[in-house]
PDB file of C-alpha atoms in Angstrom:
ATOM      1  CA  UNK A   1       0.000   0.000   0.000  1.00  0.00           C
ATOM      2  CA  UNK A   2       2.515   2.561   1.016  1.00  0.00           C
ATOM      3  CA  UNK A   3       4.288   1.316  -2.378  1.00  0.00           C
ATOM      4  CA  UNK A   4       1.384   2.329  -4.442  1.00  0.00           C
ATOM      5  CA  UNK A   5       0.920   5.574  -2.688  1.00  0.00           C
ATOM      6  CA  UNK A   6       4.656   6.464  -3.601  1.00  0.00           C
ATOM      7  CA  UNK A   7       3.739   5.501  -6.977  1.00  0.00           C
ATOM      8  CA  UNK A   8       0.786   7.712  -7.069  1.00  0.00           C
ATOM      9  CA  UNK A   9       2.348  10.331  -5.831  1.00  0.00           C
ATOM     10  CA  UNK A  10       5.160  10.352  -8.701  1.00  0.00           C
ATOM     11  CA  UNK A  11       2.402   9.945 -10.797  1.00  0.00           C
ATOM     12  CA  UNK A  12       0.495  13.293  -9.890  1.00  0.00           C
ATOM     13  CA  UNK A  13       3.880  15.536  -9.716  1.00  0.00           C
ATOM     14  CA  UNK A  14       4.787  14.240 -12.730  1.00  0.00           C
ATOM     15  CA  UNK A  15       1.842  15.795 -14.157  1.00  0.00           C
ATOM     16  CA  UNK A  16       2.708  18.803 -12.460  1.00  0.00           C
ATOM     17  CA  UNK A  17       5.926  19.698 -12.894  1.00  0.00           C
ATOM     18  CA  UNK A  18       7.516  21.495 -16.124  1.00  0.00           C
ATOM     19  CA  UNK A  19      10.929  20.745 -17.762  1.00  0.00           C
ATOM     20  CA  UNK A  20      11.513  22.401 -20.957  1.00  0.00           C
ATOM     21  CA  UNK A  21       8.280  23.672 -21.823  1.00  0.00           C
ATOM     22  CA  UNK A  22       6.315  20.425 -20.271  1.00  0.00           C
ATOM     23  CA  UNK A  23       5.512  18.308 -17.633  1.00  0.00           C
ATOM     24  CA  UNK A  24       8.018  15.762 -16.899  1.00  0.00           C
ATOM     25  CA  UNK A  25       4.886  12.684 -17.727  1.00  0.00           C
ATOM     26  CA  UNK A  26       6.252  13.449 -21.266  1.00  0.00           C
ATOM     27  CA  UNK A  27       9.842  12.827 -21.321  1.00  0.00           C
ATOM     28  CA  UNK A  28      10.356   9.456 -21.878  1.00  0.00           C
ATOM     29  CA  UNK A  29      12.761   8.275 -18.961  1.00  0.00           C
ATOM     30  CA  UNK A  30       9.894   9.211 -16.830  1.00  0.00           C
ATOM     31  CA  UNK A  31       7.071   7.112 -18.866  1.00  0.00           C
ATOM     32  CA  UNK A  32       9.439   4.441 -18.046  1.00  0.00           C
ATOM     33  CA  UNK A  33       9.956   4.401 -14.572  1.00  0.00           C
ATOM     34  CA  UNK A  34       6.758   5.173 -13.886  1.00  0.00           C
ATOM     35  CA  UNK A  35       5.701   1.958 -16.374  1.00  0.00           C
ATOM     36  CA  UNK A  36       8.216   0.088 -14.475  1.00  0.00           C
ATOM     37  CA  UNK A  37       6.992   0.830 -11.364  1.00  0.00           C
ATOM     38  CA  UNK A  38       3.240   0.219 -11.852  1.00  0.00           C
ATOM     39  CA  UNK A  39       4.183  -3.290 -13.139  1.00  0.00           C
ATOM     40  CA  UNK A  40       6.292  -4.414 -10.517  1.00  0.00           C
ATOM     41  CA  UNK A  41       4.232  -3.280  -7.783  1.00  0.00           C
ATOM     42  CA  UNK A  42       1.358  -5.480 -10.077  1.00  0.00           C
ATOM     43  CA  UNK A  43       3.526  -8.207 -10.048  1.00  0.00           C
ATOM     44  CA  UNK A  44       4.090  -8.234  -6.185  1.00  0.00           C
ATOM     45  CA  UNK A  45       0.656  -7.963  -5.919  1.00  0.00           C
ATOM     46  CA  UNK A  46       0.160 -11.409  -7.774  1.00  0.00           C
ATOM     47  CA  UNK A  47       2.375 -13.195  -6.259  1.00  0.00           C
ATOM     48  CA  UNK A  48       0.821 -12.028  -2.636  1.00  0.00           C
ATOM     49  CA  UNK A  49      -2.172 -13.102  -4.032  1.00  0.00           C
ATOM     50  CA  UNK A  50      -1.029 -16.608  -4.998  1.00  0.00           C
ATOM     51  CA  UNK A  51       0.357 -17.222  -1.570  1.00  0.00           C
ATOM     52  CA  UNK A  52      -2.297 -16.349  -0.158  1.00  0.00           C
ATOM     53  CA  UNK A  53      -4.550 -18.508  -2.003  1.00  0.00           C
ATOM     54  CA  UNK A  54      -2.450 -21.342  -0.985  1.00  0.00           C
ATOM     55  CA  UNK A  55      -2.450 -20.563   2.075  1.00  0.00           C
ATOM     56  CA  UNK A  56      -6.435 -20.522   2.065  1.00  0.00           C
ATOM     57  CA  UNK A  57      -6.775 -23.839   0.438  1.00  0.00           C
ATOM     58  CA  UNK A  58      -4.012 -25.343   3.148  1.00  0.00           C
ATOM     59  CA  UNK A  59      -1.597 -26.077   0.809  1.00  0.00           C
ATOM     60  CA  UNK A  60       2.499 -25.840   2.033  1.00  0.00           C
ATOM     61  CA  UNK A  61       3.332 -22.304   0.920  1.00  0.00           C
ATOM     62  CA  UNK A  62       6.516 -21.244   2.572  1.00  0.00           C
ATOM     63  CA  UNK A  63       8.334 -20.749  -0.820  1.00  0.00           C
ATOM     64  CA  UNK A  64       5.108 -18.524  -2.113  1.00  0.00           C
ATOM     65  CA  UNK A  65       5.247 -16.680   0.807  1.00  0.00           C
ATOM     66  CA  UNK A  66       8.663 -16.157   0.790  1.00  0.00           C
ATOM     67  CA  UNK A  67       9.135 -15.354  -2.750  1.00  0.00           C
ATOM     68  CA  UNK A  68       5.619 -12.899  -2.589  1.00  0.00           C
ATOM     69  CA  UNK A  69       7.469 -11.002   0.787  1.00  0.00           C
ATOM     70  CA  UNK A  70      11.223 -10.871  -0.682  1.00  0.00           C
ATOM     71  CA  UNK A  71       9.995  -9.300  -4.157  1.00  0.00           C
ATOM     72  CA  UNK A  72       6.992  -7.149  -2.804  1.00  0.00           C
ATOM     73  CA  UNK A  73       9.669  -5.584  -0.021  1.00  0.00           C
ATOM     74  CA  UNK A  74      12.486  -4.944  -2.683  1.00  0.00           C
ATOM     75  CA  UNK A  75       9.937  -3.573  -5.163  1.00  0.00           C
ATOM     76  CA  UNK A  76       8.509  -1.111  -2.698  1.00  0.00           C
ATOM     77  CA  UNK A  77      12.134   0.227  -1.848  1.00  0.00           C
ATOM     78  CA  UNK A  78      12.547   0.494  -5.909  1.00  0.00           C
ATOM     79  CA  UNK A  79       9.543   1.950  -6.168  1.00  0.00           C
ATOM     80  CA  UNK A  80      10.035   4.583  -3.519  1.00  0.00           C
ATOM     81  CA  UNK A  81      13.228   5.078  -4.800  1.00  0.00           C
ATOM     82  CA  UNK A  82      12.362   5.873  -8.451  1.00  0.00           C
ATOM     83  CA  UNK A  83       9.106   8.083  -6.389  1.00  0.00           C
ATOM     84  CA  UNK A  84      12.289  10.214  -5.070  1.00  0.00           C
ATOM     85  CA  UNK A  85      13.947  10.307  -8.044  1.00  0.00           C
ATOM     86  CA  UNK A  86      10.532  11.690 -10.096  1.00  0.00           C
ATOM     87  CA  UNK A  87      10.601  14.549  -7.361  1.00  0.00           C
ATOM     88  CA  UNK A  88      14.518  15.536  -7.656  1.00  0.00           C
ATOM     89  CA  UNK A  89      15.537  17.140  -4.786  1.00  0.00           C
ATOM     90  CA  UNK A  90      12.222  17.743  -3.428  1.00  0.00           C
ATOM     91  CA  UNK A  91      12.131  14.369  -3.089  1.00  0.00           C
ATOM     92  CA  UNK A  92      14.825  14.804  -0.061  1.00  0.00           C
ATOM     93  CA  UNK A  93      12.642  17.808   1.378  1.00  0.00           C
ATOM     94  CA  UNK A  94      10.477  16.331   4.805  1.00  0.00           C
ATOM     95  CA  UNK A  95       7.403  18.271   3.254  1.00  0.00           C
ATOM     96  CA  UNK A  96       7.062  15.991   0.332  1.00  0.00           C
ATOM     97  CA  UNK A  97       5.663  12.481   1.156  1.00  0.00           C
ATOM     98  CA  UNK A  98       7.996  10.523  -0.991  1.00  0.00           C
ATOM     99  CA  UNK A  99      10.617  11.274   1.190  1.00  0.00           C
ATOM    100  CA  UNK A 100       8.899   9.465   4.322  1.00  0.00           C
ATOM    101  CA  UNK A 101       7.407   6.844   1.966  1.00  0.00           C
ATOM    102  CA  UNK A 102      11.091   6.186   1.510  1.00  0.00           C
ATOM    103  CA  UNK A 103      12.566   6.053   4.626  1.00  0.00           C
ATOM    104  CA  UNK A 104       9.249   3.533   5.591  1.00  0.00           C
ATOM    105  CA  UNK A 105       9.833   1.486   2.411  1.00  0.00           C
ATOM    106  CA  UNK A 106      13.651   0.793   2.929  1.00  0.00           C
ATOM    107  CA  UNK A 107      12.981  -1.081   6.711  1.00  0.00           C
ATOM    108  CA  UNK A 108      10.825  -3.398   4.750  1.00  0.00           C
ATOM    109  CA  UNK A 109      13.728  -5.410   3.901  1.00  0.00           C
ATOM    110  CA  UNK A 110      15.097  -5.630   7.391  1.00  0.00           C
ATOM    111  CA  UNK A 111      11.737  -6.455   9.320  1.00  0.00           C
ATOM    112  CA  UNK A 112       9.757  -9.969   9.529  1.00  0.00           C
ATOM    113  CA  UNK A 113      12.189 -11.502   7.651  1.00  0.00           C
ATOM    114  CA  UNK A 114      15.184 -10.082   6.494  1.00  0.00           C
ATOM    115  CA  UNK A 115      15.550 -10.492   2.546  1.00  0.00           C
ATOM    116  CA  UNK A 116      18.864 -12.603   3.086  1.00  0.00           C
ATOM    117  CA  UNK A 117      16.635 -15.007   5.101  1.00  0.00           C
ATOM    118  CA  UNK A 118      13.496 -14.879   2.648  1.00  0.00           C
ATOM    119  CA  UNK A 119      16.305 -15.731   0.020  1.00  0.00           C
ATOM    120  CA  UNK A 120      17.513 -18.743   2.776  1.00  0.00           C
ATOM    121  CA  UNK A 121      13.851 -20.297   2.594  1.00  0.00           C
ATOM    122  CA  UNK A 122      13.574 -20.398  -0.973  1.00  0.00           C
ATOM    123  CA  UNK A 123      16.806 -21.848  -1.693  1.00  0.00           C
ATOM    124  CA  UNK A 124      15.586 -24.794   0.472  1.00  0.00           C
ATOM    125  CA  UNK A 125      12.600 -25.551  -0.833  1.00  0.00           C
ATOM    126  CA  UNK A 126      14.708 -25.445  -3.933  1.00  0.00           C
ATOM    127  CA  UNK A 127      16.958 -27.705  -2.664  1.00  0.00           C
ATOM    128  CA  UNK A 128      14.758 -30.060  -1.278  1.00  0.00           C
TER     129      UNK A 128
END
């Protein structure tokens, strides 16, 4: 969630913001991180979805999960990142959301379940 908000945020103040005559949502490096960012955060969301699911019909899902918690947390710090990036240097300012949307985003990694150790359970169940 606070993904998509950084998202939609870089979405609206791309529309806003002028470089060279027009707003940034036309230059092309922009269309593309935005694009990349809407279909990563789409593709977390799937793969949330299937673990879930799995987890509903009581199927063994502790490579799903794991796999649906390592990408959606690395996603949401690339997504917050590129959210920063969109903003330039208001994108370090405290009165621009991004900025807290990042510093949220980037413990995502560290708490319930490092990424090292989400990367440890799939390997297993690779393994196995």
């Amino acid at each position: 969630g606070i993904a998509r908000a950084a998202l939609e945020r870089a979405v609206a103040y791309s529309k806003e913001r002028k470089s060279f005559g027009v707003t940034i949502s036309n230059h092309q490096a922009i269309q593309f991180m935005l694009a990349d960012m809407a279909t990563e955060l789409d593709a977390a969301r799937l793969l949330t979805l299937r673990a879930a699911t799995m987890k509903d019909a009581g199927v063994r899902h502790s490579m799903e999960s794991a796999q649906a918690k390592l990408f959606a947390s690395e996603v949401a710090v690339r997504v917050a990142e590129d959210g920063v990036q969109i903003h330039g240097g208001y994108g370090y300012v405290s009165d621009f959301p991004v900025e807290r949307i990042y510093r949220d985003m980037r413990v995502c990694q560290i708490y319930e379940g490092a990424s090292d150790i989400q990367r440890l359970v799939i390997g297993r169940a690779l393994a196995q």
